[in-house]
mmCIF file of C-alpha atoms in Angstrom:
data_model
loop_
_atom_site.group_PDB
_atom_site.id
_atom_site.type_symbol
_atom_site.label_atom_id
_atom_site.label_comp_id
_atom_site.label_asym_id
_atom_site.label_seq_id
_atom_site.Cartn_x
_atom_site.Cartn_y
_atom_site.Cartn_z
ATOM 1 C CA UNK U 1 20.278 13.680 22.638
ATOM 2 C CA UNK U 2 17.954 17.217 22.070
ATOM 3 C CA UNK U 3 19.556 17.618 18.635
ATOM 4 C CA UNK U 4 18.713 14.371 17.675
ATOM 5 C CA UNK U 5 15.191 14.644 18.728
ATOM 6 C CA UNK U 6 14.830 17.824 17.221
ATOM 7 C CA UNK U 7 16.120 16.415 13.964
ATOM 8 C CA UNK U 8 13.602 13.504 14.306
ATOM 9 C CA UNK U 9 10.665 16.168 15.126
ATOM 10 C CA UNK U 10 11.676 18.310 11.919
ATOM 11 C CA UNK U 11 11.704 15.194 9.835
ATOM 12 C CA UNK U 12 8.300 14.295 10.924
ATOM 13 C CA UNK U 13 6.994 17.889 10.539
ATOM 14 C CA UNK U 14 8.118 17.818 6.918
ATOM 15 C CA UNK U 15 6.473 14.543 5.950
ATOM 16 C CA UNK U 16 3.448 15.862 7.574
ATOM 17 C CA UNK U 17 3.225 18.917 5.883
ATOM 18 C CA UNK U 18 4.111 17.332 2.266
ATOM 19 C CA UNK U 19 1.504 14.816 3.024
ATOM 20 C CA UNK U 20 -1.288 17.809 3.716
ATOM 21 C CA UNK U 21 0.111 19.713 0.687
ATOM 22 C CA UNK U 22 -0.181 16.835 -1.518
ATOM 23 C CA UNK U 23 -3.641 15.812 -0.516
ATOM 24 C CA UNK U 24 -4.832 19.658 -0.488
ATOM 25 C CA UNK U 25 -2.994 20.966 -3.914
ATOM 26 C CA UNK U 26 -1.894 17.660 -5.454
ATOM 27 C CA UNK U 27 1.834 16.652 -6.029
ATOM 28 C CA UNK U 28 2.673 18.905 -9.095
ATOM 29 C CA UNK U 29 1.471 21.981 -7.318
ATOM 30 C CA UNK U 30 2.883 21.536 -3.989
ATOM 31 C CA UNK U 31 6.440 22.654 -4.234
ATOM 32 C CA UNK U 32 9.222 22.813 -1.584
ATOM 33 C CA UNK U 33 8.680 26.190 -0.770
ATOM 34 C CA UNK U 34 5.127 25.167 0.387
ATOM 35 C CA UNK U 35 6.324 22.182 2.301
ATOM 36 C CA UNK U 36 8.903 24.202 4.065
ATOM 37 C CA UNK U 37 6.058 26.964 5.032
ATOM 38 C CA UNK U 38 3.430 24.320 5.996
ATOM 39 C CA UNK U 39 6.299 22.414 8.373
ATOM 40 C CA UNK U 40 7.667 25.986 9.744
ATOM 41 C CA UNK U 41 11.109 25.238 8.672
ATOM 42 C CA UNK U 42 13.703 26.470 6.308
ATOM 43 C CA UNK U 43 14.569 25.260 2.855
ATOM 44 C CA UNK U 44 18.131 24.167 4.505
ATOM 45 C CA UNK U 45 16.444 22.237 6.769
ATOM 46 C CA UNK U 46 14.195 20.655 4.390
ATOM 47 C CA UNK U 47 17.305 19.934 2.314
ATOM 48 C CA UNK U 48 19.236 18.514 5.198
ATOM 49 C CA UNK U 49 16.439 15.485 5.774
ATOM 50 C CA UNK U 50 15.605 14.853 1.907
ATOM 51 C CA UNK U 51 17.007 15.445 -1.475
ATOM 52 C CA UNK U 52 13.824 16.511 -3.331
ATOM 53 C CA UNK U 53 9.957 16.378 -2.767
ATOM 54 C CA UNK U 54 10.115 13.364 -4.833
ATOM 55 C CA UNK U 55 12.243 11.772 -2.099
ATOM 56 C CA UNK U 56 9.584 12.772 0.617
ATOM 57 C CA UNK U 57 6.788 11.204 -1.586
ATOM 58 C CA UNK U 58 8.672 7.935 -2.278
ATOM 59 C CA UNK U 59 9.322 7.820 1.822
ATOM 60 C CA UNK U 60 5.550 8.474 2.364
ATOM 61 C CA UNK U 61 5.057 5.653 0.112
ATOM 62 C CA UNK U 62 7.313 3.201 1.400
ATOM 63 C CA UNK U 63 5.995 3.888 5.104
ATOM 64 C CA UNK U 64 2.277 3.243 3.729
ATOM 65 C CA UNK U 65 3.125 0.007 1.766
ATOM 66 C CA UNK U 66 5.463 -1.197 4.843
ATOM 67 C CA UNK U 67 2.771 -0.802 7.300
ATOM 68 C CA UNK U 68 0.243 -2.846 4.995
ATOM 69 C CA UNK U 69 2.639 -5.460 4.108
ATOM 70 C CA UNK U 70 3.105 -5.876 8.024
ATOM 71 C CA UNK U 71 -0.491 -5.855 8.713
ATOM 72 C CA UNK U 72 -1.334 -8.436 5.654
ATOM 73 C CA UNK U 73 1.424 -10.954 6.724
ATOM 74 C CA UNK U 74 0.284 -10.871 10.552
ATOM 75 C CA UNK U 75 -3.233 -11.755 9.539
ATOM 76 C CA UNK U 76 -1.979 -14.179 7.260
ATOM 77 C CA UNK U 77 0.015 -15.847 9.835
ATOM 78 C CA UNK U 78 -2.792 -16.326 12.218
ATOM 79 C CA UNK U 79 -4.675 -18.582 9.819
ATOM 80 C CA UNK U 80 -4.516 -22.421 10.144
ATOM 81 C CA UNK U 81 -4.868 -22.908 6.279
ATOM 82 C CA UNK U 82 -3.869 -21.317 3.003
ATOM 83 C CA UNK U 83 -7.672 -20.432 2.098
ATOM 84 C CA UNK U 84 -8.098 -18.948 5.412
ATOM 85 C CA UNK U 85 -4.846 -16.798 5.063
ATOM 86 C CA UNK U 86 -6.465 -15.546 1.821
ATOM 87 C CA UNK U 87 -9.812 -14.789 3.236
ATOM 88 C CA UNK U 88 -8.102 -12.661 6.460
ATOM 89 C CA UNK U 89 -6.058 -10.906 3.879
ATOM 90 C CA UNK U 90 -9.247 -9.760 2.004
ATOM 91 C CA UNK U 91 -10.664 -8.572 5.122
ATOM 92 C CA UNK U 92 -7.996 -6.221 5.537
ATOM 93 C CA UNK U 93 -9.085 -4.124 2.728
ATOM 94 C CA UNK U 94 -11.717 -2.777 4.830
ATOM 95 C CA UNK U 95 -9.558 -1.700 7.860
ATOM 96 C CA UNK U 96 -7.465 -0.152 5.144
ATOM 97 C CA UNK U 97 -9.907 2.126 3.503
ATOM 98 C CA UNK U 98 -11.491 2.981 6.861
ATOM 99 C CA UNK U 99 -8.209 3.416 8.863
ATOM 100 C CA UNK U 100 -7.022 6.958 7.449
ATOM 101 C CA UNK U 101 -8.217 8.994 4.244
ATOM 102 C CA UNK U 102 -4.925 10.661 4.205
ATOM 103 C CA UNK U 103 -3.301 7.474 3.006
ATOM 104 C CA UNK U 104 -5.945 6.652 0.356
ATOM 105 C CA UNK U 105 -5.529 10.311 -0.766
ATOM 106 C CA UNK U 106 -1.848 9.701 -1.010
ATOM 107 C CA UNK U 107 -2.299 6.308 -2.575
ATOM 108 C CA UNK U 108 -4.412 7.911 -5.388
ATOM 109 C CA UNK U 109 -1.829 10.710 -5.913
ATOM 110 C CA UNK U 110 0.827 7.825 -6.419
ATOM 111 C CA UNK U 111 -0.951 5.985 -9.291
ATOM 112 C CA UNK U 112 -1.079 9.426 -10.949
ATOM 113 C CA UNK U 113 2.604 10.007 -10.487
ATOM 114 C CA UNK U 114 3.498 6.480 -11.377
ATOM 115 C CA UNK U 115 2.074 7.077 -14.970
ATOM 116 C CA UNK U 116 4.276 10.349 -15.467
ATOM 117 C CA UNK U 117 7.546 9.702 -13.398
ATOM 118 C CA UNK U 118 9.756 6.694 -14.014
ATOM 119 C CA UNK U 119 11.493 6.510 -10.365
ATOM 120 C CA UNK U 120 7.931 6.720 -8.967
ATOM 121 C CA UNK U 121 6.687 3.876 -11.187
ATOM 122 C CA UNK U 122 9.615 1.741 -10.051
ATOM 123 C CA UNK U 123 8.797 2.251 -6.408
ATOM 124 C CA UNK U 124 4.991 1.528 -7.198
ATOM 125 C CA UNK U 125 5.809 -1.670 -9.020
ATOM 126 C CA UNK U 126 8.229 -3.101 -6.559
ATOM 127 C CA UNK U 127 5.421 -3.663 -3.676
ATOM 128 C CA UNK U 128 2.982 -5.141 -6.396
ATOM 129 C CA UNK U 129 5.986 -7.611 -7.375
ATOM 130 C CA UNK U 130 6.410 -8.314 -3.615
ATOM 131 C CA UNK U 131 2.691 -9.119 -3.258
ATOM 132 C CA UNK U 132 2.594 -11.405 -5.921
ATOM 133 C CA UNK U 133 5.479 -13.205 -4.612
ATOM 134 C CA UNK U 134 3.916 -13.937 -1.299
ATOM 135 C CA UNK U 135 0.671 -14.765 -3.139
ATOM 136 C CA UNK U 136 2.810 -17.377 -5.193
ATOM 137 C CA UNK U 137 4.477 -18.827 -2.054
ATOM 138 C CA UNK U 138 0.810 -18.831 -0.384
ATOM 139 C CA UNK U 139 -0.592 -20.767 -3.327
ATOM 140 C CA UNK U 140 2.626 -23.197 -3.515
ATOM 141 C CA UNK U 141 2.211 -23.741 0.121
ATOM 142 C CA UNK U 142 -1.935 -24.344 -0.149
ATOM 143 C CA UNK U 143 -1.048 -27.029 -3.061
ATOM 144 C CA UNK U 144 1.497 -28.879 -0.772
ATOM 145 C CA UNK U 145 -0.747 -28.848 2.176
ATOM 146 C CA UNK U 146 -3.539 -30.326 0.004
ATOM 147 C CA UNK U 147 -5.973 -27.540 0.421
ATOM 148 C CA UNK U 148 -5.748 -25.847 -3.011
ATOM 149 C CA UNK U 149 -5.980 -27.562 -6.255
ATOM 150 C CA UNK U 150 -2.586 -27.857 -8.369
ATOM 151 C CA UNK U 151 -2.526 -24.605 -10.126
ATOM 152 C CA UNK U 152 -0.020 -22.401 -11.812
ATOM 153 C CA UNK U 153 0.743 -20.288 -8.775
ATOM 154 C CA UNK U 154 1.828 -17.320 -10.789
ATOM 155 C CA UNK U 155 -1.327 -17.271 -12.636
ATOM 156 C CA UNK U 156 -3.006 -17.708 -9.637
ATOM 157 C CA UNK U 157 -1.163 -14.802 -7.737
ATOM 158 C CA UNK U 158 -1.791 -12.574 -10.578
ATOM 159 C CA UNK U 159 -5.731 -13.117 -10.616
ATOM 160 C CA UNK U 160 -5.978 -12.451 -6.862
ATOM 161 C CA UNK U 161 -3.841 -9.332 -7.007
ATOM 162 C CA UNK U 162 -5.628 -7.799 -10.069
ATOM 163 C CA UNK U 163 -9.036 -8.744 -8.264
ATOM 164 C CA UNK U 164 -8.024 -6.915 -5.041
ATOM 165 C CA UNK U 165 -6.403 -3.940 -6.783
ATOM 166 C CA UNK U 166 -9.657 -3.465 -8.846
ATOM 167 C CA UNK U 167 -12.158 -3.732 -6.157
ATOM 168 C CA UNK U 168 -9.713 -1.356 -4.081
ATOM 169 C CA UNK U 169 -9.867 0.915 -7.152
ATOM 170 C CA UNK U 170 -13.615 1.034 -7.041
ATOM 171 C CA UNK U 171 -13.879 1.428 -3.504
ATOM 172 C CA UNK U 172 -11.745 4.418 -3.548
ATOM 173 C CA UNK U 173 -13.812 5.820 -6.346
ATOM 174 C CA UNK U 174 -17.418 4.908 -4.839
ATOM 175 C CA UNK U 175 -16.715 4.410 -1.404
ATOM 176 C CA UNK U 176 -20.529 4.255 -0.454
ATOM 177 C CA UNK U 177 -21.287 1.932 -3.457
ATOM 178 C CA UNK U 178 -20.718 -1.489 -1.147
ATOM 179 C CA UNK U 179 -19.180 -2.786 1.887
ATOM 180 C CA UNK U 180 -16.183 -3.178 -0.231
ATOM 181 C CA UNK U 181 -14.225 -5.439 2.513
ATOM 182 C CA UNK U 182 -17.145 -7.899 2.296
ATOM 183 C CA UNK U 183 -17.312 -7.681 -1.454
ATOM 184 C CA UNK U 184 -13.375 -8.618 -1.563
ATOM 185 C CA UNK U 185 -14.216 -11.482 0.908
ATOM 186 C CA UNK U 186 -16.925 -12.549 -1.220
ATOM 187 C CA UNK U 187 -14.965 -12.615 -4.428
ATOM 188 C CA UNK U 188 -11.972 -14.670 -2.969
ATOM 189 C CA UNK U 189 -14.465 -17.242 -1.636
ATOM 190 C CA UNK U 190 -15.964 -17.634 -5.254
ATOM 191 C CA UNK U 191 -12.332 -17.599 -6.313
ATOM 192 C CA UNK U 192 -11.466 -20.409 -3.484
ATOM 193 C CA UNK U 193 -14.544 -22.332 -4.348
ATOM 194 C CA UNK U 194 -12.895 -23.543 -7.678
ATOM 195 C CA UNK U 195 -9.594 -23.629 -6.256
ATOM 196 C CA UNK U 196 -10.269 -25.484 -3.174
ATOM 197 C CA UNK U 197 -9.438 -29.240 -3.120
ATOM 198 C CA UNK U 198 -12.062 -31.351 -1.962
ATOM 199 C CA UNK U 199 -11.872 -35.089 -0.847
#
């Protein structure tokens, strides 16, 4: 039991050290040796838990995106209609931006690496594709429940995802430029105004 706890703690130390290294110096300049130094572990311990620096990076990404997906689905499930679900999901952006600057920094590093590394690009693309399917299903549900006009769910999902991603990037680049959570919610309201079915 004690060995298992030690392994868990070592793994967490490596992930924390990698995070701080990636934020301070960037992915490319943070090598395994630097991660080990920050974590206070040997290279043997590092390679016991992770195949490479890239594996660490991808695990950090997966953890962040899984937590984000869980939060989005939770707030969406609490809504009584699809338009309300979409507005609640939009409201999550401000929570995400305020929750942890560390995660935002890793996200920016992720976009940089995705343009250079095929494995990271695929890992980055996968959640976008998942979010698009979630939005497509929500739009289909909204059409079925009569709250949304009959539109192409794929196109509608792409528009919402593009709008959200664009505003998210803008918020990262200019965090004090606006209340970005409100901007996204207002943008989704404008979009829904054209999509909502009225009697």
